[in-house]
Amino acid sequence: MVEVLIERDEEGRVQVVTLYGDDSPEGLAAAMLVEAPVLGMKHYLHLDPEVSREGSVLRYRVDRSDIFLDRELDAILETMVLGLRALAQDRPGKVAVREVGLDVLV
């Protein structure tokens, strides 16, 4: 099973994303959804998110150093979350999306 852990701050903003993937079709789809925001942050917003990869685990911390980009970052990251939720709904038992720190809604 593929699992994605979304960690949010006290304002409900995505801060850290961790993918526990595999080579299944669902794992590859989840990996593309999780990696796309990294490309957007680097190449479109010119930010430098902390990214680490150890085997099938991909983890990144969102670079929120420019507060004027919060809206753009939220749009990119929430689109990823929506895509992951849709994938998990379409592939029950194969993809799980877990969110931590949802006390405050965006």
mmCIF file with all atom_site columns, N, CA, C and O in Angstrom, residues 27 30 38-39 66 72 74 77 104 106:
data_model
loop_
_atom_site.group_PDB
_atom_site.id
_atom_site.type_symbol
_atom_site.label_atom_id
_atom_site.label_alt_id
_atom_site.label_comp_id
_atom_site.label_asym_id
_atom_site.label_entity_id
_atom_site.label_seq_id
_atom_site.pdbx_PDB_ins_code
_atom_site.Cartn_x
_atom_site.Cartn_y
_atom_site.Cartn_z
_atom_site.occupancy
_atom_site.B_iso_or_equiv
_atom_site.pdbx_formal_charge
_atom_site.auth_seq_id
_atom_site.auth_comp_id
_atom_site.auth_asym_id
_atom_site.auth_atom_id
_atom_site.pdbx_PDB_model_num
ATOM 1  N N  . GLY A 1 27  ? 1.374  3.578  -6.894  1.00 0.00 ? 27  GLY A N  1
ATOM 2  C CA . GLY A 1 27  ? 2.569  4.196  -6.328  1.00 0.00 ? 27  GLY A CA 1
ATOM 3  C C  . GLY A 1 27  ? 3.195  5.191  -7.281  1.00 0.00 ? 27  GLY A C  1
ATOM 4  O O  . GLY A 1 27  ? 3.634  6.271  -6.870  1.00 0.00 ? 27  GLY A O  1
ATOM 5  N N  . ALA A 1 30  ? 0.870  8.277  -7.424  1.00 0.00 ? 30  ALA A N  1
ATOM 6  C CA . ALA A 1 30  ? 1.048  9.083  -6.212  1.00 0.00 ? 30  ALA A CA 1
ATOM 7  C C  . ALA A 1 30  ? 2.373  9.829  -6.247  1.00 0.00 ? 30  ALA A C  1
ATOM 8  O O  . ALA A 1 30  ? 2.454  11.000 -5.865  1.00 0.00 ? 30  ALA A O  1
ATOM 9  N N  . VAL A 1 38  ? 7.001  20.002 -6.107  1.00 0.00 ? 38  VAL A N  1
ATOM 10 C CA . VAL A 1 38  ? 8.436  20.314 -5.959  1.00 0.00 ? 38  VAL A CA 1
ATOM 11 C C  . VAL A 1 38  ? 8.925  21.021 -7.216  1.00 0.00 ? 38  VAL A C  1
ATOM 12 O O  . VAL A 1 38  ? 9.641  22.028 -7.142  1.00 0.00 ? 38  VAL A O  1
ATOM 13 N N  . LEU A 1 39  ? 8.516  20.508 -8.371  1.00 0.00 ? 39  LEU A N  1
ATOM 14 C CA . LEU A 1 39  ? 8.905  21.160 -9.633  1.00 0.00 ? 39  LEU A CA 1
ATOM 15 C C  . LEU A 1 39  ? 8.347  22.566 -9.718  1.00 0.00 ? 39  LEU A C  1
ATOM 16 O O  . LEU A 1 39  ? 9.049  23.496 -10.125 1.00 0.00 ? 39  LEU A O  1
ATOM 17 N N  . ASP A 1 66  ? 9.240  33.074 1.752   1.00 0.00 ? 66  ASP A N  1
ATOM 18 C CA . ASP A 1 66  ? 8.668  34.289 1.175   1.00 0.00 ? 66  ASP A CA 1
ATOM 19 C C  . ASP A 1 66  ? 7.166  34.297 1.457   1.00 0.00 ? 66  ASP A C  1
ATOM 20 O O  . ASP A 1 66  ? 6.388  33.619 0.784   1.00 0.00 ? 66  ASP A O  1
ATOM 21 N N  . GLU A 1 72  ? 0.187  31.247 -3.639  1.00 0.00 ? 72  GLU A N  1
ATOM 22 C CA . GLU A 1 72  ? 0.618  30.397 -4.741  1.00 0.00 ? 72  GLU A CA 1
ATOM 23 C C  . GLU A 1 72  ? 0.998  29.006 -4.241  1.00 0.00 ? 72  GLU A C  1
ATOM 24 O O  . GLU A 1 72  ? 0.632  27.995 -4.842  1.00 0.00 ? 72  GLU A O  1
ATOM 25 N N  . ASP A 1 74  ? -0.079 27.548 -1.511  1.00 0.00 ? 74  ASP A N  1
ATOM 26 C CA . ASP A 1 74  ? -1.303 26.863 -1.104  1.00 0.00 ? 74  ASP A CA 1
ATOM 27 C C  . ASP A 1 74  ? -2.032 26.293 -2.320  1.00 0.00 ? 74  ASP A C  1
ATOM 28 O O  . ASP A 1 74  ? -2.537 25.168 -2.272  1.00 0.00 ? 74  ASP A O  1
ATOM 29 N N  . LEU A 1 77  ? -0.068 23.176 -3.558  1.00 0.00 ? 77  LEU A N  1
ATOM 30 C CA . LEU A 1 77  ? -0.105 22.054 -2.617  1.00 0.00 ? 77  LEU A CA 1
ATOM 31 C C  . LEU A 1 77  ? -1.507 21.512 -2.393  1.00 0.00 ? 77  LEU A C  1
ATOM 32 O O  . LEU A 1 77  ? -1.697 20.290 -2.275  1.00 0.00 ? 77  LEU A O  1
ATOM 33 N N  . VAL A 1 104 ? -6.933 23.740 12.210  1.00 0.00 ? 104 VAL A N  1
ATOM 34 C CA . VAL A 1 104 ? -7.398 24.973 11.595  1.00 0.00 ? 104 VAL A CA 1
ATOM 35 C C  . VAL A 1 104 ? -7.521 24.747 10.109  1.00 0.00 ? 104 VAL A C  1
ATOM 36 O O  . VAL A 1 104 ? -6.609 24.244 9.480   1.00 0.00 ? 104 VAL A O  1
ATOM 37 N N  . VAL A 1 106 ? -7.846 25.810 6.096   1.00 0.00 ? 106 VAL A N  1
ATOM 38 C CA . VAL A 1 106 ? -7.293 26.838 5.210   1.00 0.00 ? 106 VAL A CA 1
ATOM 39 C C  . VAL A 1 106 ? -8.410 27.698 4.686   1.00 0.00 ? 106 VAL A C  1
ATOM 40 O O  . VAL A 1 106 ? -9.458 27.233 4.369   1.00 0.00 ? 106 VAL A O  1
#
